[in-house]
Structure formats: C-alpha cells, structure tokens
Amino acid sequence: MAEPGLAVRRKSRPSSQRKRSRAPVQPSVGSSPVARKRSSAGGEGTPPAEPPYCNDSEEDMFGDYDSFCGNDSFLAQVDDIEHKYLQDKNTDVKAAGEISVGNLQSGIHQKKQDNFSASENVSVPKADKGGSCEVRDRDLVDGNREPAESLLDDLPSSQLLYFEKMDKLTSAFRTSADSKGMNECMNSSSDKIRSPSSYCADAEHRNRPIDFSSDSKCVLLKTESLKDHLKSAMTGNAKAQTLQVSKTKQLKEAVLSEEIFVARKAIESSCVDIGPFYGLPSKVKDLFRQLRGIEMLYEWQHDCLMLESLQQRKNLIYSLPTSGGKTLVAEIMILQELLCRQKDVLMILPYVAIVQEKIRGLSSFGVELGFLVEEYAGSKGRFPPIKRRVKKSLYIATIEKGHALVNSLIETERISDLGLVVVDELHMLGEGSRGAILEITLAKILYTSKNTQIIGMSATLNNVGDLQKFLRAEYYTNNFRPVELKEYVKIRDIIYAVDSKTENGFTFSRLLNFKYSSYLEKADPDHIIALVTEVIPNYSCLVFCPTKKNCENVASMVCKYLKREFRAHREKEKQDLIKDLKNIGNGSVCPVLKQTIPFGVAYHHSGLTNDERKIIEEAYSSGVLCLLACTATLAAGVNLPARRVILRAPYVANDFLKKNQYKQMIGRAGRAGIDDAGESILIVQEKDKHLVRDLVSSPLENCYSNLLLELTKGMQSLLLSLVGLKIAVTCEEVNSFMCGTLLGVQQQLLSKEKSLSEIIKDSLENLIEKGLLKGRISEKDHNSKCTLTITPLGKATYKGSIDLAYCNLLYRDLKKGLEGLILESNLHLLYLATPYDMTSSCSPDWMIYLRQFNQLSAAEQKVADIVGVPESFITKKASGQAIRKNVDSAVVNRLYLTFVLYTLVKETNIWNVSEKFNLSRGYVQNLLNSAASFASCLLHFCEELEEFWVYKALLTELTKQLTYCVKTELIPLMEVAGVLEARAKQLYNAGYKTLAHLANANPETLIKMIEHLSRRQAKQIVSSAKMLLSEKAEALQEEVEELLKVPTDIPGTH
C-alpha cells in the first residue's frame, strides 16, 4: 500500500545550536505543491526554518553576541547607515519599499552569502477570515540593488521600527502637496511590505509601511542618535517577556492552512490527487496516530477510499465483518467533506450511547482542525441548526433526531449545505419504526438535494441490490477481519467447529477438559464455568444471555465457583470500582455487583443506570473486569470486544436468534492489536440442534421497508411531512416521491393486496379525517392534481416528531391543561410530559400509589382530579374494593409514572426512587430519558400552535431538568459529552465548576485531582468541553453578526 505523506514535524535542537542565523532549508520532495515553495516546510526529519517574528522562550535572542556594545564594527556600520540615510533622502522610500521578509528573517548578523539566490521565492501563508490560505510570493534580495538598499537589508527589525517612529514625528511638518504625493507613493508600495510581526497578537497596529518625508533630516538632528536608540531598544527586547504564542504552533497552523488549501484545490479539480493524506492535511494522519494509535490503514481501507465512485461523489454502500475498520473510512470521508469541500456533515447512529461515544472521540479532531461537533440525541439539538459563516458542523445524531434535523434543513432551504450523510448500521432500515424513520430521512435527502452524498455501512447486509436501487449507490464489500474469528458450537460436553464445507455444518473439535463434581454439574449444566476459566482473568470474555435476570444469575453462579486466586487479580482497582459504584448510588450498591466485582465479573443490561453502565464499560475496557454477562443490546451498542464470546442460548428473550443478531454477537470476538484470534461458542441444547444448524449455515436476513408495517410512524408520518415541507403537495407528486423510497423499490414484494397508489390514497384520506391535512382526493383519479395543505395541528405534529397515534390525544390534554394548569409545583406539567408509549408497560403498586398521593399537597392532589383519577379510585384499588366507576387505565398508569418522575426531579437520585416505587433502576432511568426526549418534542409541538404559547417557557426549563436530573450547579458540567452525574460531582468538588474551567483544564492536572480518571478520558473531557465552548461562542458570534448586518431593503436607499 502506498504510504500517504507524513506531517511536517519540528524537532527540538540542543541549546548549543540555537543560533539566530539559519541556513536555508531545502523543500521536501514529499511536500504538497504549495508547501514546496516554502522554505519553512521541510520534510520528515528536517527541522523547518522558523519564522522570526515570535521568539520561543528557549530561543537565544542574541545568538553568539554576548554584548552588542562590544562589537565596534557593528556600531560603526550603524553610524554609516544613518549617515547615508540622511544624505540621500530620495532613496529611503525605495529602500523601505523593498525590504524583504527573507532579509528580516536573517537577523542583524545574517551574512549575504547565506541568502537565497535572486531567482528563488519565499511564500508566506496568510490565513484569511474564512480559514482559506492565501499565498503571496516575495522577491528576495537582488544583487544589483542600490548600496543603501543593501545596507538597510542588514538592519534588525528594531531599527526599522525606529524609522517608523521618526516618520510619525515628521508627519506634522509636511506640506499638503508633499503629503499628497508621498501618500500616493506609499500606497503603491504598501502591498509589498508586510511587517514580520503580522502573525503576532498585536500585529495589526504595527503592520504599516515605512515612510519618510523630505523634512526628516531636521527632526532627526533633534532626536536621540540611532546608536543610543538601538542600544535601548535591544536592551528592552532582551528584558521583554516572550510572547505566549509559540513559533511551533504558528508554523503548524500555517502548514495546516496551506495543506487544506491545496486539498481543496485538488478536490475542485477533476484529477485524482490524494495529497498528503487522502486529500487531507498531514496533521490528520498525526491525529489518528496520537489519538487512536493508528499508524497506517488496512489495504481494503486504502482501496475503498480510492474508489472511482467516491472520486466522482457517487453514493456508496460498503459492508465488512464487525471489527473490520469500517468507521475509520467513514471518518476520513467526513473530514474530507468538512475541511476540503467546506460542507456540513450528518452522521446517523442507532443509539444515544454510541452518539455520545462518537462525540467524545471526534471532539479532539474538531478542536485541532477547526470544525464543530454537535450532538443531536435525546433532548439535545437545535432546530434548525445555527447557520455558521466560518466553521462547518458535524452533526452526530440518533435516527429520530437525524430525521428532525433533515426536516428543519429542508424547511429553511438549507439542505444543500449538507454535503455528506453517513449512516452506520444501515441494516437498521429493516427494523420496525426506527427503520421506517431512517428510510423516510434518506428518501427526503435523495429527493431534495442532488449534491448530498450518502454513505451507508453495515456488517450484516444481504439484499444489497434493493438498497443500491433505493440509494442509487455503488457497492463495495470485503471479507477482511484484522483478527481471525473461529466459530464453535457446544452440545453437551463436546465442542464442534462450524464448517460450511461439511454436510451437517459441524466438525468435531474437542472435549471439554474440566472436572465437574455432581453438585457443580447441577448448578452449571451448560459448563459455562469451564468455558470462561479457559480465558479469564488474563483475557476478556463476554457471555450473552437471553434475559436480564439470566445475566445476573450467570454472573453470580460463575463467581460462586471461581477459585479465590481470581480475587487477587487487580484487587485494589476492583475495590475502587465498588467504591465508585457506592458513590453513584449514594451509599447503595447492587448486591449482585458487590458479590461479583471482586472476582472481575459483572453484568451489563438495561437495568443499570447510565452512570453504572458507563463505569462498568470503562472497567471492562481497562481490564479491571474480565467477564461481562450481558444481553444482546451490548452487541449493537458501544464497542467492547473480547477474546472469547459465549452465547448462553440461541434465544433473545423468547424469540429464536436471527442470523443478523448472531453475527453481531460473535463479531465482538477478537481484539485487533491484542488477540491473535477470536472465538465464539454457541451453547446448544439437543432439541435446538437442527435450528442452530440452519442458523449458522443460512444467509443473512433480507432488509425490507417498514413503511407499511409501521403505519402511524411510517407511511402516514411521511405523507404528512411531505405536504408540510411542500416537497409533494398533490397525489401525483406524492406518488412520484414514493417511487424513490425503499418501499417503492420493493412494492411488488410488500403490497400484494393493494397497489402503492391505493395505499397512498387511503393514508391521505386518514390524515384528512384526523384534521392534519386539508384537501380533496378524487375517487376516480389517484393522480389528482388537487393541492393538499397542512393544518396547524398537522404542522405541529410533524415538527414535534409526535407519533400520529397520540397527536389528537396530546392536543386535547394540552387544551384541557389550559383551563386550569396547577403551577404550585411542576406535577401537572410533568404529567403532560410523561410519554404515552410507556403507559402500557406500567403496572402500578396500589399501596405505593396511595402513599404517594397522600404525600401531595391539596393543590397537587387536585391535579389527579383534573386529569381524571379521583382519590376514591386510588383508595378503593389500594384496599381491594370493587370499582364501579369506569376510569381510563392509560390515564391511571400515566399518572403513576408522573409520580415517579416527580419524586425523581425532587430527589435527583435514581436509587432512592427505584426503591421507593419498587422498580428497577434501569426502568426508572429509561423513563427519565424518554420523558426528557418527549418534553423536547412537546416543546416543538407547542411552538407551532399560538394557543399554547404559555407552555413554551415552562417546557424549556422542564426539558433541562429532565435531561440532567441533577442539582442546578452540576448542569454546566453535564452538558459536556461523557460527563455523567458521578463524574460531574467529582469535577465540581475539585473546583471545576464551569464549562470554561473544563475547557481550559490541563489533562495531567485532572488525572491527579480526579480519582480513577484515565489519561484518555481526561483528554476527551477537555476536548469535548473545548468543542462545546467553541460551539456556544460561535453561536453568540453568529447572533451578533446577524444583529449588526445592514438590511438591503432600507427605505430611501435606492
């Protein structure tokens, strides 16, 4: 594989070599075209010539000169120059006008023979406001110049600044005629002269052309001598504090700007030019090395990035096994779009946890390379996003938030700003309502923006042809895996290797070599202990279990029979982990985890809180925990690989395992760079043997459109937003759009009973009946050109991303709330923000219900009456009496969940609340997350309906409370990606109380002050804080510029 160009790096020099004069550096062969012009941009291993205008603190200011006073020849030279200057008033302007940057760099003792020849040029990069790189060529010293010019070339910058000072003194004596003539002369030369201090912070007021009038002689006689001035100036320079902007940093920024400029030019042209690193600055390669430890790309990654289809900006689907390195290719394409093509990028990921992980991982790149990383997950995200004038944005979003973001960009006619959309886990298209939303999002992008490129990736794709037609995409696949995966199946105590070449799909591998007592055989009939002890504690292991309870049972059982020496492995770190979990739970820790963690074992499922899940994942990644008993959600979530993966049974809950799920789970086996091979073992009962044989030999499941199966979240939701966004407003236009969806591609497979146009007609009529659309649809002609319009309720529904199944009910609840909203506390408001879709899974404990009701104030108890749950109903239910009055069970359940949220917002402790209501911590956490997200949707819904203006301010504050659910002072810290409550408390107690504190923190200091914080985590926290601070500052700056913008339609100006 061809090695892409390396970055220019500065090597430190011994102090004995720190001289002011420097020999010219030859340009590197591997440099970019513009970089080859720069004398300062050397190749790898060559120290770059450094600009003279900002001294590093380690630079010797006077070189070999211990005393400038002791150098008589030098001072005589100064006198001679001064004398010549005063004699010849006609040459001074000319001399000043042709002072070159090259000679200023050479310093006061640079020899003429060290200069470049007259035929060579130096290019000085100058970053403009837009971040582009402007290159100006300056002629170097010409050997045939006037004597005064040559002498002035040897002067230091301090003397040239002295000449400027003299010019200011003489300006008062000029006659108007002389002044006018001189100004014209100087204006013509001002573009040629650039002060070398222009890169420094105070350059603006010093970057002026040198100017003398004809009367300067008389003024010079009255001022101090040049020699005295030079002495005092140089002494002052020696005493002056070093500027805090280092030359190394400036040089790196200059090289980065120049390479981005070159990369942009290369991309704009039709030729294939990968530049230093696939069209990106070499700094990107350095960042991948520093932040990810990636030295070079796999061969398939190089091939994929060099595909002709990508060069032509065609859409692309690529598929590789799990752990193959798919994400790195996507990230390089994202950086190309942001830096070189200067377009925004949307990255769609399946889960909130993965979005947050990616935010943490890419914030460092954003800080270093000058783009913004914005989170769109849960209740976070701004619609429409702020339009940035300078920096470009990378939006990292969940499926639902990605759809809302695309809607807002279409509505504001900014969809063309989106240069690239990357979809991870593209097979999610076939998974229920979330698949339907993803299909809708991609179909809208394809229809409304012809210049937006779509990249989809997945490890589990089968019917790629349909997806290619839908996305109009090329396809790339490879079977590469950095670590070999060996698949096994265990039946009784025999392990078989999966072998597709044999008739029955299995070949004998080995017998389990582990002595079981009769008692242990009963406790562990599946021989899990034998399988895990072959790898732990020196290697890691994952055991996938069908249910959450099964996870906890397996973890407990394994620890019960492990030898005591397992406790000794990293014992102190495991004790620290238990201590951290206790702090998270305000003194409480799960008894199962308390028992298992000393052995290096834990469970991982949705029953954990966000804080617990994060801390367990970190402990597993660092090797403190060596075994996790987990559910299938871990396979599709954050990246936690293992040496061995064991599947406890071929089931997820009560459903038999699908091939896609199986592949996701076993794909976690084998860690690149750590393991030589990974292995998966599926434990099978005799009764399931034939099903498992089909499972391992069958192809992956096909990916089918869910627009018809998920009617309210699919087809009807799509049609409503099409009309609302004016993408399609007649039946004819709607039919045309639908032909471009995945459903349109697969319509003959999926809609056998009715044609697609009939399904569209039925759905539109349903929307009209619900009062979401207005218009008439002809019975005879489905392609009627009658225009459809959206109602205010319809607009509020699609903009709030409200499920159409609940939109009318929500409107009625909000309308009823206006009649008597109880604001003594936020209980009534919390009821309105309690998600409708969680009521079906709620089974109230009636004694707890009554106890919580009795703790409410009289005004709060009135809320129950208003929503339709009288006290008498709760009392009778708690006492087991018969209920005659009919009460809506959905309302009763919803109010019970509201009591949970109300207690949680007051106490801000999930552990206490889960115990109080006898619910699992994970259920309470999930309720809180869902309520925060629904409150955000509710806010957008109310913003579209004038009658609900009163809810806007109330819901804004409530959304923030539900999102963080902590004491107010911790909220600024928890806005940073990856900082949850436990970490926020640590940071706050250590004195990091604001976002600015974190953004300016030293990671090394953080490690010392915050317990159990790794260097990688510290760097990610600081980078994320810097990114968030930069994003907020940019938003304020955009607002200021918008306010100060002069309107083009001021009356009387034309």
Coordinates of N, CA and C in Angstrom, one line a residue, residues 531-624:
L531 N -15.9 -23.0 30.4 CA -15.6 -22.2 29.2 C -14.9 -20.9 29.6
V532 N -15.4 -20.3 30.6 CA -14.8 -18.9 31.0 C -13.5 -19.0 31.6
T533 N -13.2 -20.1 32.4 CA -12.0 -20.1 33.1 C -10.8 -20.5 32.2
E534 N -11.1 -20.9 31.0 CA -10.1 -21.1 30.0 C -9.4 -19.8 29.5
V535 N -10.2 -18.7 29.7 CA -9.6 -17.4 29.2 C -9.4 -16.4 30.3
I536 N -10.3 -16.3 31.3 CA -10.1 -15.3 32.4 C -9.2 -15.8 33.4
P537 N -8.5 -14.9 34.2 CA -8.6 -13.4 34.2 C -7.6 -12.7 33.2
N538 N -6.7 -13.5 32.5 CA -5.7 -12.9 31.7 C -6.3 -12.3 30.4
Y539 N -7.4 -12.9 29.9 CA -8.1 -12.4 28.7 C -9.5 -12.1 29.1
S540 N -10.2 -11.4 28.2 CA -11.6 -11.0 28.4 C -12.6 -11.9 27.8
C541 N -13.8 -11.9 28.4 CA -14.8 -12.8 27.9 C -16.2 -12.2 28.0
L542 N -17.1 -12.4 27.0 CA -18.4 -11.9 27.1 C -19.4 -13.1 27.1
V543 N -20.4 -13.1 27.9 CA -21.4 -14.2 27.9 C -22.7 -13.5 27.6
F544 N -23.3 -13.8 26.4 CA -24.6 -13.2 26.0 C -25.7 -14.1 26.5
C545 N -26.6 -13.5 27.3 CA -27.7 -14.2 27.9 C -29.1 -13.8 27.3
P546 N -30.1 -14.6 27.3 CA -31.4 -14.3 26.7 C -32.1 -13.2 27.4
T547 N -32.0 -13.1 28.8 CA -32.8 -12.1 29.6 C -31.9 -11.4 30.6
K548 N -32.4 -10.3 31.1 CA -31.7 -9.5 32.1 C -31.4 -10.3 33.4
K549 N -32.5 -11.0 33.8 CA -32.4 -11.8 35.0 C -31.3 -12.9 34.8
N550 N -31.3 -13.5 33.7 CA -30.3 -14.6 33.4 C -28.9 -14.0 33.4
C551 N -28.7 -12.8 33.0 CA -27.3 -12.2 33.1 C -26.9 -12.1 34.6
E552 N -27.7 -11.7 35.4 CA -27.4 -11.6 36.9 C -27.1 -13.0 37.5
N553 N -28.0 -13.9 37.1 CA -27.8 -15.3 37.6 C -26.5 -15.9 37.2
V554 N -26.1 -15.7 35.9 CA -24.9 -16.3 35.4 C -23.7 -15.7 36.1
A555 N -23.7 -14.3 36.2 CA -22.6 -13.6 36.9 C -22.4 -14.2 38.3
S556 N -23.5 -14.3 39.1 CA -23.5 -14.8 40.5 C -23.0 -16.3 40.5
M557 N -23.5 -17.1 39.6 CA -23.1 -18.5 39.6 C -21.7 -18.7 39.3
V558 N -21.1 -18.0 38.3 CA -19.7 -18.1 38.0 C -18.8 -17.8 39.2
C559 N -19.2 -16.6 39.9 CA -18.3 -16.2 41.0 C -18.4 -17.2 42.2
K560 N -19.5 -17.9 42.3 CA -19.7 -18.8 43.4 C -18.7 -19.9 43.4
Y561 N -18.3 -20.3 42.1 CA -17.4 -21.5 42.0 C -16.0 -21.1 41.5
L562 N -15.7 -19.9 41.3 CA -14.4 -19.5 41.0 C -13.4 -19.6 42.1
K563 N -12.2 -20.0 41.9 CA -11.2 -20.1 42.9 C -10.8 -18.7 43.5
R564 N -10.3 -18.7 44.7 CA -10.1 -17.5 45.4 C -9.0 -16.6 44.8
E565 N -8.1 -17.3 44.1 CA -7.0 -16.5 43.4 C -7.5 -15.5 42.4
F566 N -8.7 -15.7 41.9 CA -9.2 -14.7 41.0 C -9.4 -13.4 41.6
R567 N -9.6 -13.4 42.9 CA -9.8 -12.1 43.7 C -8.6 -11.3 43.7
A568 N -7.4 -11.9 43.6 CA -6.1 -11.2 43.8 C -5.8 -10.4 42.5
H569 N -6.4 -10.8 41.4 CA -6.0 -10.1 40.1 C -6.6 -8.6 40.2
R570 N -5.7 -7.6 40.2 CA -6.0 -6.2 40.2 C -7.0 -5.9 41.3
E571 N -6.7 -6.4 42.5 CA -7.6 -6.3 43.6 C -8.0 -4.9 44.0
K572 N -6.9 -4.0 44.1 CA -7.2 -2.6 44.6 C -8.1 -1.9 43.6
E573 N -7.9 -2.1 42.3 CA -8.7 -1.4 41.3 C -10.2 -1.9 41.4
K574 N -10.4 -3.2 41.7 CA -11.7 -3.7 41.9 C -12.4 -3.1 43.1
Q575 N -11.7 -2.9 44.2 CA -12.2 -2.3 45.4 C -12.6 -0.8 45.1
D576 N -11.7 -0.2 44.3 CA -12.0 1.2 43.9 C -13.3 1.3 43.1
L577 N -13.5 0.3 42.2 CA -14.7 0.2 41.4 C -16.0 0.1 42.2
I578 N -15.9 -0.7 43.2 CA -17.1 -0.9 44.1 C -17.3 0.4 44.9
K579 N -16.2 1.1 45.3 CA -16.4 2.4 46.0 C -17.0 3.4 45.1
D580 N -16.6 3.4 43.8 CA -17.3 4.4 42.8 C -18.7 4.1 42.6
L581 N -19.1 2.8 42.5 CA -20.5 2.4 42.4 C -21.3 2.8 43.6
K582 N -20.7 2.7 44.8 CA -21.3 3.1 46.0 C -21.6 4.7 46.0
N583 N -20.6 5.4 45.5 CA -20.8 6.9 45.5 C -21.9 7.2 44.5
I584 N -22.0 6.5 43.4 CA -23.0 6.8 42.4 C -24.4 6.6 43.0
G585 N -24.5 5.5 43.8 CA -25.8 5.1 44.4 C -26.1 5.8 45.8
N586 N -25.3 6.8 46.1 CA -25.4 7.5 47.4 C -25.3 6.5 48.6
G587 N -24.3 5.6 48.5 CA -24.1 4.6 49.6 C -24.7 3.3 49.2
S588 N -25.5 3.2 48.2 CA -26.1 1.9 47.8 C -25.3 1.3 46.6
V589 N -25.2 0.0 46.7 CA -24.6 -0.7 45.5 C -25.4 -2.0 45.3
C590 N -25.5 -2.4 44.1 CA -26.3 -3.6 43.8 C -25.6 -4.8 44.5
P591 N -26.4 -5.6 45.2 CA -25.8 -6.8 45.9 C -25.1 -7.8 45.0
V592 N -25.6 -7.9 43.8 CA -25.0 -8.9 42.8 C -23.7 -8.3 42.4
L593 N -23.6 -7.0 42.0 CA -22.3 -6.5 41.6 C -21.3 -6.5 42.8
K594 N -21.8 -6.2 44.0 CA -20.9 -6.3 45.2 C -20.3 -7.7 45.4
Q595 N -21.0 -8.7 45.0 CA -20.5 -10.1 45.1 C -19.6 -10.4 44.0
T596 N -19.9 -10.0 42.8 CA -19.2 -10.4 41.6 C -17.9 -9.6 41.2
I597 N -17.9 -8.3 41.5 CA -16.8 -7.5 41.0 C -15.5 -7.9 41.7
P598 N -15.4 -8.3 42.9 CA -14.1 -8.8 43.5 C -13.5 -9.9 42.6
F599 N -14.3 -10.7 41.9 CA -13.8 -11.7 41.0 C -13.5 -11.2 39.6
G600 N -13.8 -9.9 39.3 CA -13.6 -9.4 38.0 C -14.7 -9.7 37.1
V601 N -15.9 -9.9 37.7 CA -17.1 -10.3 36.9 C -18.2 -9.3 37.1
A602 N -19.0 -8.9 36.1 CA -20.2 -8.0 36.3 C -21.2 -8.4 35.2
Y603 N -22.4 -7.8 35.4 CA -23.4 -8.0 34.4 C -23.6 -6.6 33.7
H604 N -24.2 -6.6 32.5 CA -24.4 -5.4 31.7 C -25.7 -5.5 30.9
H605 N -26.8 -4.8 31.4 CA -28.0 -4.8 30.6 C -28.8 -3.5 30.9
S606 N -30.0 -3.3 30.4 CA -30.7 -2.0 30.5 C -31.2 -1.7 31.9
G607 N -31.0 -2.7 32.9 CA -31.4 -2.5 34.2 C -30.4 -1.6 35.0
L608 N -29.3 -1.3 34.4 CA -28.3 -0.4 35.0 C -28.6 1.0 34.8
T609 N -28.2 1.9 35.6 CA -28.3 3.4 35.3 C -27.2 3.8 34.3
N610 N -27.4 4.9 33.7 CA -26.3 5.4 32.8 C -25.0 5.5 33.4
D611 N -24.9 6.0 34.7 CA -23.6 6.1 35.4 C -23.0 4.7 35.6
E612 N -23.8 3.8 36.1 CA -23.3 2.4 36.4 C -22.8 1.8 35.1
R613 N -23.6 1.9 34.0 CA -23.2 1.3 32.7 C -21.9 1.8 32.2
K614 N -21.7 3.1 32.3 CA -20.5 3.7 31.8 C -19.3 3.3 32.6
I615 N -19.4 3.2 34.0 CA -18.3 2.9 34.8 C -17.9 1.4 34.6
I616 N -18.9 0.6 34.4 CA -18.6 -0.9 34.2 C -17.9 -1.1 32.8
E617 N -18.4 -0.3 31.8 CA -17.8 -0.4 30.5 C -16.3 0.0 30.5
E618 N -16.1 1.1 31.3 CA -14.7 1.6 31.4 C -13.8 0.6 32.1
A619 N -14.3 0.0 33.2 CA -13.6 -1.0 33.9 C -13.3 -2.2 33.1
Y620 N -14.2 -2.6 32.2 CA -14.0 -3.8 31.3 C -13.0 -3.4 30.3
S621 N -13.1 -2.2 29.7 CA -12.1 -1.8 28.6 C -10.7 -1.8 29.2
S622 N -10.5 -1.4 30.5 CA -9.2 -1.3 31.0 C -8.7 -2.6 31.6
G623 N -9.5 -3.6 31.6 CA -9.1 -4.9 32.1 C -9.3 -5.2 33.5
V624 N -9.9 -4.3 34.3 CA -10.2 -4.5 35.7 C -11.2 -5.6 35.8

